[in-house]
Short mmCIF file of C-alpha atoms in Angstrom, two decimals:
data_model
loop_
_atom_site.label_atom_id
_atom_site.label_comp_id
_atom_site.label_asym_id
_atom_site.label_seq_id
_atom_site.Cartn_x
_atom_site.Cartn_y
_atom_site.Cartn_z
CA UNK A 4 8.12 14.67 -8.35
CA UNK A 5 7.76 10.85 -9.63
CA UNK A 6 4.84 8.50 -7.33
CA UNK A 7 7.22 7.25 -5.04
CA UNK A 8 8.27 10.97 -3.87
CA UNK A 9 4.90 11.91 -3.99
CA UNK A 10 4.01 9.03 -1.65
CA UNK A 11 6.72 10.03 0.91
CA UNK A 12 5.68 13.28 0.97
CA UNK A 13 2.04 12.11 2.12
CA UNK A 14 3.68 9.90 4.80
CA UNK A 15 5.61 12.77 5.91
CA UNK A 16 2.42 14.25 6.59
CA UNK A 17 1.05 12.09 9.21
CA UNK A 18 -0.81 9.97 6.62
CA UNK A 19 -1.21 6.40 6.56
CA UNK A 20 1.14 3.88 4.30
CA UNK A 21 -2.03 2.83 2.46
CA UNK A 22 -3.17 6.28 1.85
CA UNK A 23 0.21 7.58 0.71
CA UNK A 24 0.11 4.40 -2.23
CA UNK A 25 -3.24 4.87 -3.36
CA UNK A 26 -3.29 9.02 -3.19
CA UNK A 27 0.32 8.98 -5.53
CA UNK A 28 -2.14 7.39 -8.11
CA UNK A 29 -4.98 8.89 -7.71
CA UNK A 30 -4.58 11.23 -10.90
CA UNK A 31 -4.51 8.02 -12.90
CA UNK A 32 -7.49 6.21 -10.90
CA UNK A 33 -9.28 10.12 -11.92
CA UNK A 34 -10.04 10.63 -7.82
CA UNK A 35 -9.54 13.79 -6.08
CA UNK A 36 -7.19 13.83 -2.96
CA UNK A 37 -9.86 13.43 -0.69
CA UNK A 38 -11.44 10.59 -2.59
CA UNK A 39 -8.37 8.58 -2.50
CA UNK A 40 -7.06 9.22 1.21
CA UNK A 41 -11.21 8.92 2.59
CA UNK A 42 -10.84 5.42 0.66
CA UNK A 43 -7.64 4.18 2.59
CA UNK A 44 -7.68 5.37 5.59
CA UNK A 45 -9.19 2.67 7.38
CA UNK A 46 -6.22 0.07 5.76
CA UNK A 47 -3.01 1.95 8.10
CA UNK A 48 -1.44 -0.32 10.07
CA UNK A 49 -2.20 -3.39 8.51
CA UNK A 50 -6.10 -2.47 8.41
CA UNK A 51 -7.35 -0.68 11.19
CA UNK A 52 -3.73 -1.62 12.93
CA UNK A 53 -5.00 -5.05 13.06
CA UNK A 54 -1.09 -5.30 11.73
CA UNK A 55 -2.33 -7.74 9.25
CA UNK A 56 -1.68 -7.26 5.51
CA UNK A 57 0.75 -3.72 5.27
CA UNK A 58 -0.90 -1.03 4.34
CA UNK A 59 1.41 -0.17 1.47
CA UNK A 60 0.32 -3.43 0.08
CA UNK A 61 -2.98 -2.86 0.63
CA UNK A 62 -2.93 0.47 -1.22
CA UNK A 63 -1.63 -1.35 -4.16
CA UNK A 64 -4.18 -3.58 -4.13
CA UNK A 65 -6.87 -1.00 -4.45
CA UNK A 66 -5.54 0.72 -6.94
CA UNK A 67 -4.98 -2.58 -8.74
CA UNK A 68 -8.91 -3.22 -8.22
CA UNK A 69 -9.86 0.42 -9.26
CA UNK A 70 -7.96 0.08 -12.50
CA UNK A 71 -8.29 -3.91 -13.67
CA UNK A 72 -11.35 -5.05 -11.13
CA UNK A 73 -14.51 -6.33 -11.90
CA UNK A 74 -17.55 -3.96 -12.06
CA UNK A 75 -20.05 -5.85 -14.96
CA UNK A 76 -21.50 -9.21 -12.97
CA UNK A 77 -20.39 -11.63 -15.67
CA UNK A 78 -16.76 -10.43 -16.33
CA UNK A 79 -14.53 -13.32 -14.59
CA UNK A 80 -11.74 -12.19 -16.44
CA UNK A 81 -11.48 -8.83 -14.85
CA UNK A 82 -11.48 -11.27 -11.73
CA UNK A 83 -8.81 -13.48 -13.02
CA UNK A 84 -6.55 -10.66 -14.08
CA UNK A 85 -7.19 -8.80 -10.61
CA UNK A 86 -5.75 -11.58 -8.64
CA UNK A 87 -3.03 -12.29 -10.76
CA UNK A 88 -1.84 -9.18 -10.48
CA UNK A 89 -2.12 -9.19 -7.18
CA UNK A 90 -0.56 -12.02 -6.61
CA UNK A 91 2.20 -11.18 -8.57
CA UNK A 92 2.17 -7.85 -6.70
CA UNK A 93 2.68 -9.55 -3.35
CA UNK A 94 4.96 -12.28 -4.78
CA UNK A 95 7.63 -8.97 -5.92
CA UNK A 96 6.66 -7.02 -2.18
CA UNK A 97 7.69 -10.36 -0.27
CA UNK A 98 10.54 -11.43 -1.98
CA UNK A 99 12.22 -8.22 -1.42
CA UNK A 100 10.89 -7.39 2.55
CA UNK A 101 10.33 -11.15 3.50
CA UNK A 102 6.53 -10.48 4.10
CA UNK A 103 3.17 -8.48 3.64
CA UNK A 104 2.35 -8.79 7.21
CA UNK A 105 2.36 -5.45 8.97
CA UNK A 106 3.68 -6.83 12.55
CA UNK A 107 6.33 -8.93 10.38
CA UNK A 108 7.41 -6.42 9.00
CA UNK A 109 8.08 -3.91 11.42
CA UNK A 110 8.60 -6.09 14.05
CA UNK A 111 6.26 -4.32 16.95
CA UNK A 112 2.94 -5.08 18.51
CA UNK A 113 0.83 -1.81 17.78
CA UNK A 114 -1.88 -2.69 19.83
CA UNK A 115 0.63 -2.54 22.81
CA UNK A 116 1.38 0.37 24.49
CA UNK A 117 4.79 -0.95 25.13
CA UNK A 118 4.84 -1.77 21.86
CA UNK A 119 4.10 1.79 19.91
CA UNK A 120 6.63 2.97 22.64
CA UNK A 121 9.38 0.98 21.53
CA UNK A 122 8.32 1.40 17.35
CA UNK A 123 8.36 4.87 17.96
CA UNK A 124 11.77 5.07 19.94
CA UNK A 125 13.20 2.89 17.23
CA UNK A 126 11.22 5.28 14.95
CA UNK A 127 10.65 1.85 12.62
CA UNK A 128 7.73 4.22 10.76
CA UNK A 129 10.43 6.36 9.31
CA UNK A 130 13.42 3.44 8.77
CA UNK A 131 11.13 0.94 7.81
CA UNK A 132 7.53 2.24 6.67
CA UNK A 133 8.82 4.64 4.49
CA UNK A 134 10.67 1.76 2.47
CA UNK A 135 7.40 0.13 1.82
CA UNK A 136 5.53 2.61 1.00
CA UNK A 137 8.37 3.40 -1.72
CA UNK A 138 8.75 0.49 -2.83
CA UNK A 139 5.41 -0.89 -2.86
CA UNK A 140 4.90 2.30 -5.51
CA UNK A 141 7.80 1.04 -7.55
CA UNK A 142 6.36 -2.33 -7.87
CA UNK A 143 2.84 -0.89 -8.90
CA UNK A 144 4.57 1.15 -11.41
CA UNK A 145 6.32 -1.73 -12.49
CA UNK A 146 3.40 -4.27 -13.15
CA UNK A 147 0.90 -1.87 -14.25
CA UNK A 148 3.08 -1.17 -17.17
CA UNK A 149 3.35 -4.90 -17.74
CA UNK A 150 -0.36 -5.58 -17.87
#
């Protein structure tokens, strides 16, 4: 099973898009399951369905931190690289789903009931959710091999 399956297959589960990124990675970040989805689950929804930054994009983002962030006080470069990477990261993400904004994306207001009714009639978390998580996966895959 490659990251992106593995992903999906934590999504399928009921967990969050952020959770399903970071946990497909977490043998490389060396974190147990629980370690990993404890560590996102607060970023579903676009944090805490604030519907801000997706959560897929937000799990990339921490495992870009875990694996090129700064830890020593006078390392700037790890800093530097970190948001370049992200950057890049959300450059790739946008340019293929027009956004990194949660409610963009999916086009429903979670904080509605309304709302969740109508993104779960359209079921928008399997047609659309499910493509970022994949893809935001890919994308990892992809820079981390270039830096």
């Amino acid at each position: 099973m490659n990251r992106s399956e593995r992903a999906l297959n934590y999504y399928s589960k009921g967990f969050n898009c952020a959770q399903s990124v970071i946990v497909s990675f977490a043998d490389i970040l060396k974190l147990d399951e629980e370690t990993a989805l404890r560590l996102a689950s607060g970023f579903g929804g676009g944090m805490g369905r604030l519907q801000q930054t997706c959560g897929a994009v937000t799990g990339a983002f921490m495992v870009i931190g875990f694996l090129k962030g700064k830890f020593k006080s006078d390392d700037q470069e790890s800093v530097t690289i970190t948001n370049n990477i992200i950057q890049e990261f959300s450059k790739r993400f946008a340019a293929i789903h027009g956004s990194t904004n949660c409610k963009t994306l999916i086009e429903h207001d979670l904080n509605t009931e309304e709302g969740i009714a109508q993104a779960k009639q359209e079921d928008v978390f399997n047609k659309k959710c499910t493509f970022f998580v994949a893809e935001a996966v890919k994308i990892l895959e992809e820079i981390l091999l270039e830096y």
